[in-house]
Short mmCIF file of C-alpha atoms in Angstrom, two decimals:
data_model
loop_
_atom_site.label_atom_id
_atom_site.label_comp_id
_atom_site.label_asym_id
_atom_site.label_seq_id
_atom_site.Cartn_x
_atom_site.Cartn_y
_atom_site.Cartn_z
CA LEU A 236 -9.35 -21.63 44.53
CA GLU A 237 -9.83 -18.05 45.20
CA GLN A 238 -7.79 -15.41 43.34
CA VAL A 239 -4.22 -15.44 44.67
CA GLU A 240 -1.06 -13.41 44.27
CA LYS A 241 1.08 -15.63 41.96
CA HIS A 242 4.42 -14.11 42.89
CA LEU A 243 4.32 -15.14 46.53
CA PRO A 244 4.49 -18.74 47.96
CA HIS A 245 1.19 -19.87 49.41
CA LEU A 246 0.07 -21.95 52.24
CA VAL A 247 -2.97 -24.08 51.28
CA GLN A 248 -5.16 -25.23 54.14
CA VAL A 249 -7.80 -27.89 53.50
CA SER A 250 -10.92 -28.47 55.62
CA LEU A 251 -13.15 -31.21 55.49
CA ASP A 252 -16.74 -30.51 56.20
CA ASN A 253 -18.62 -33.57 57.39
CA PHE A 254 -15.81 -35.62 55.54
CA SER A 255 -17.58 -35.01 52.28
CA THR A 256 -16.39 -31.73 50.67
CA VAL A 257 -12.89 -30.28 50.37
CA GLN A 258 -12.67 -26.60 50.82
CA PRO A 259 -9.18 -25.27 50.00
CA VAL A 260 -8.11 -21.81 51.46
CA SER A 261 -5.06 -20.25 50.09
CA ARG A 262 -3.15 -17.26 51.68
CA PRO A 263 0.33 -15.76 50.95
CA MET A 264 3.11 -16.90 53.10
CA VAL A 265 4.41 -13.41 53.82
CA PRO A 266 7.68 -13.10 55.62
CA ALA A 267 7.32 -12.50 59.39
CA PHE A 268 10.69 -12.55 60.94
CA LEU A 269 14.23 -11.64 60.08
CA THR A 270 17.35 -13.37 61.71
CA PHE A 271 20.96 -12.91 61.46
CA VAL A 272 22.18 -16.31 60.14
CA VAL A 273 25.76 -15.03 60.26
CA GLN A 274 26.45 -12.27 62.70
CA PRO A 275 29.19 -9.69 62.39
CA GLY A 276 32.27 -10.89 64.24
CA SER A 277 33.16 -9.11 67.51
CA VAL A 278 36.08 -7.15 66.01
CA HIS A 279 36.85 -6.02 62.50
CA PRO A 280 39.92 -4.30 61.13
CA LEU A 281 39.06 -0.72 59.80
CA GLY A 282 38.51 -0.79 56.04
CA THR A 283 37.76 -4.40 55.72
CA PRO A 284 34.29 -5.63 54.60
CA LEU A 285 31.80 -7.04 57.05
CA ARG A 286 30.21 -10.38 56.13
CA VAL A 287 26.74 -10.92 57.31
CA GLU A 288 23.76 -13.14 56.27
CA VAL A 289 20.29 -12.26 57.06
CA GLY A 290 17.49 -14.95 56.87
CA VAL A 291 13.78 -14.07 55.90
CA LEU A 292 11.53 -16.42 57.72
CA THR A 293 7.87 -17.32 57.19
CA PRO A 294 5.45 -16.68 60.10
CA ASP A 295 6.00 -20.06 61.72
CA ARG A 296 9.95 -19.61 61.62
CA ALA A 297 10.07 -23.01 59.81
CA THR A 298 11.00 -21.94 56.31
CA PHE A 299 13.35 -19.47 54.65
CA LEU A 300 11.45 -17.30 52.13
CA GLY A 301 13.41 -16.29 49.15
CA SER A 302 11.24 -13.53 47.56
CA ALA A 303 12.22 -10.53 49.82
CA THR A 304 14.87 -7.86 49.88
CA VAL A 305 16.89 -7.00 52.96
CA THR A 306 18.43 -3.60 53.76
CA LEU A 307 21.16 -3.10 56.23
CA ALA A 308 21.97 0.21 58.12
CA LEU A 309 23.84 1.19 61.20
CA GLU A 310 21.62 1.27 64.21
CA ALA A 311 24.25 1.99 67.06
CA ASN A 312 26.79 4.18 65.79
CA PRO A 313 29.03 5.62 68.50
CA VAL A 314 31.45 7.57 66.34
CA GLY A 315 29.05 8.86 63.50
CA ALA A 316 30.66 6.56 60.89
CA LYS A 317 29.34 6.00 57.45
CA LEU A 318 28.28 2.61 56.20
CA THR A 319 29.09 1.96 52.60
CA GLY A 320 28.65 -0.90 50.07
CA THR A 321 25.67 -2.68 48.76
CA LEU A 322 23.20 -2.01 51.51
CA THR A 323 20.19 -3.69 49.91
CA ARG A 324 20.28 -7.33 48.79
CA PRO A 325 17.77 -9.82 47.60
CA ALA A 326 17.21 -12.98 49.61
CA VAL A 327 18.36 -16.00 47.59
CA GLY A 328 16.92 -19.30 49.11
CA GLY A 329 15.66 -17.12 51.87
CA VAL A 330 18.96 -15.55 52.89
CA ALA A 331 20.44 -12.23 51.90
CA ARG A 332 24.30 -12.54 51.85
CA VAL A 333 26.25 -9.36 52.40
CA ASP A 334 29.87 -9.26 51.90
CA ASP A 335 30.99 -5.81 50.80
CA VAL A 336 29.65 -3.30 53.46
CA VAL A 337 32.46 -1.31 55.30
CA ILE A 338 32.30 1.04 58.29
CA GLY A 339 34.27 4.03 57.74
CA ALA A 340 35.63 4.87 61.17
CA ALA A 341 36.97 2.97 64.25
CA GLY A 342 34.91 2.50 67.45
CA SER A 343 33.17 0.01 69.74
CA GLY A 344 29.52 -0.72 70.26
CA PHE A 345 28.35 -0.78 66.51
CA THR A 346 25.12 -2.72 65.72
CA LEU A 347 23.41 -3.19 62.39
CA ILE A 348 19.85 -3.25 61.81
CA ALA A 349 18.24 -5.37 58.98
CA SER A 350 14.92 -4.52 57.62
CA SER A 351 12.56 -5.83 54.89
CA PRO A 352 9.22 -4.39 53.81
CA GLY A 353 6.37 -5.58 56.13
CA VAL A 354 8.65 -7.31 58.49
CA PRO A 355 9.87 -6.18 61.96
CA PRO A 356 13.52 -5.07 61.80
CA LYS A 357 16.29 -7.25 63.42
CA THR A 358 19.41 -5.99 65.26
CA SER A 359 22.73 -7.57 65.15
CA PHE A 360 24.98 -8.30 68.06
CA SER A 361 27.37 -5.48 68.97
CA PHE A 362 30.77 -5.35 67.42
CA ALA A 363 33.92 -3.11 67.26
CA ILE A 364 36.05 -1.62 64.31
CA ARG A 365 39.66 -1.27 65.16
CA SER A 366 42.23 0.89 63.35
CA ALA A 367 45.40 -0.61 62.37
CA PRO A 368 48.14 -0.30 65.05
CA LEU A 369 50.72 2.50 64.84
CA PRO A 370 54.16 1.55 64.11
CA PRO A 371 56.58 1.45 67.23
CA ALA A 372 58.82 4.43 67.84
CA ASN A 373 62.39 4.42 68.69
CA LEU A 374 62.91 0.78 67.36
CA ALA A 375 66.66 -0.21 68.15
CA ALA A 376 68.38 -3.65 67.48
CA VAL A 377 71.59 -4.63 69.38
CA ALA A 378 73.33 -7.65 68.12
CA SER A 379 75.45 -9.67 70.54
CA GLY A 380 76.80 -13.08 69.08
CA THR A 381 73.86 -14.90 67.86
CA THR A 382 71.40 -12.99 69.90
CA VAL A 383 69.56 -9.67 68.79
CA SER A 384 67.78 -7.58 71.38
CA LEU A 385 64.92 -5.30 70.29
CA THR A 386 63.62 -2.32 72.07
CA TRP A 387 61.00 0.01 71.14
CA THR A 388 58.35 2.49 72.38
CA ASP A 389 54.72 1.32 72.11
CA THR A 390 52.67 3.83 70.43
CA THR A 391 49.27 1.88 70.34
CA THR A 392 47.10 1.07 73.29
CA ASP A 393 44.71 -1.56 71.81
CA GLU A 394 46.92 -4.18 70.17
CA VAL A 395 46.59 -7.82 71.52
CA GLY A 396 50.30 -8.80 70.81
CA PHE A 397 53.35 -8.19 68.53
CA ARG A 398 54.54 -10.13 65.62
CA ILE A 399 58.42 -10.00 64.86
CA GLU A 400 59.65 -11.11 61.44
CA SER A 401 63.12 -11.48 60.21
CA ALA A 402 64.76 -11.94 56.82
CA LEU A 403 68.30 -12.33 55.46
CA ALA A 404 69.82 -9.20 53.93
CA GLY A 405 68.76 -8.83 50.27
CA SER A 406 65.71 -11.22 50.64
CA SER A 407 62.11 -10.24 50.80
#
């Protein structure tokens, strides 16, 4: 065999010349593609970590390659937010798992870009970061028999519903 880089997996091709000699040829299997194995969800609450997984694939896209590092950055950043957390991770078993990056401002249309040395970058699906809804204003409760009527002024424009909870006096 020819001199090979020992730290990289190798693809060995064997050619038969007139069915009598075996000529092995070895070349490193360098990563050639990135893919988001787990995409960011479509909506995340502000301040909560994103969970994404980026796969590093061999040129034939058939095998995950575990010897690369993956770096995440914001590609589309409509509000100038900052991305914090561990932005560079090693691929373990061919997949870099990220679970502690946070985007510091609310907005829609964010995308992440994953990169790894010598590999074309990959862009995630678009997603949004939503701030927590504001509390209602002018909350009032009127009891009549066994019925309690609530009224309030809605101060938020992007909530998808309301949750009303009750508790007995003195309980939590």
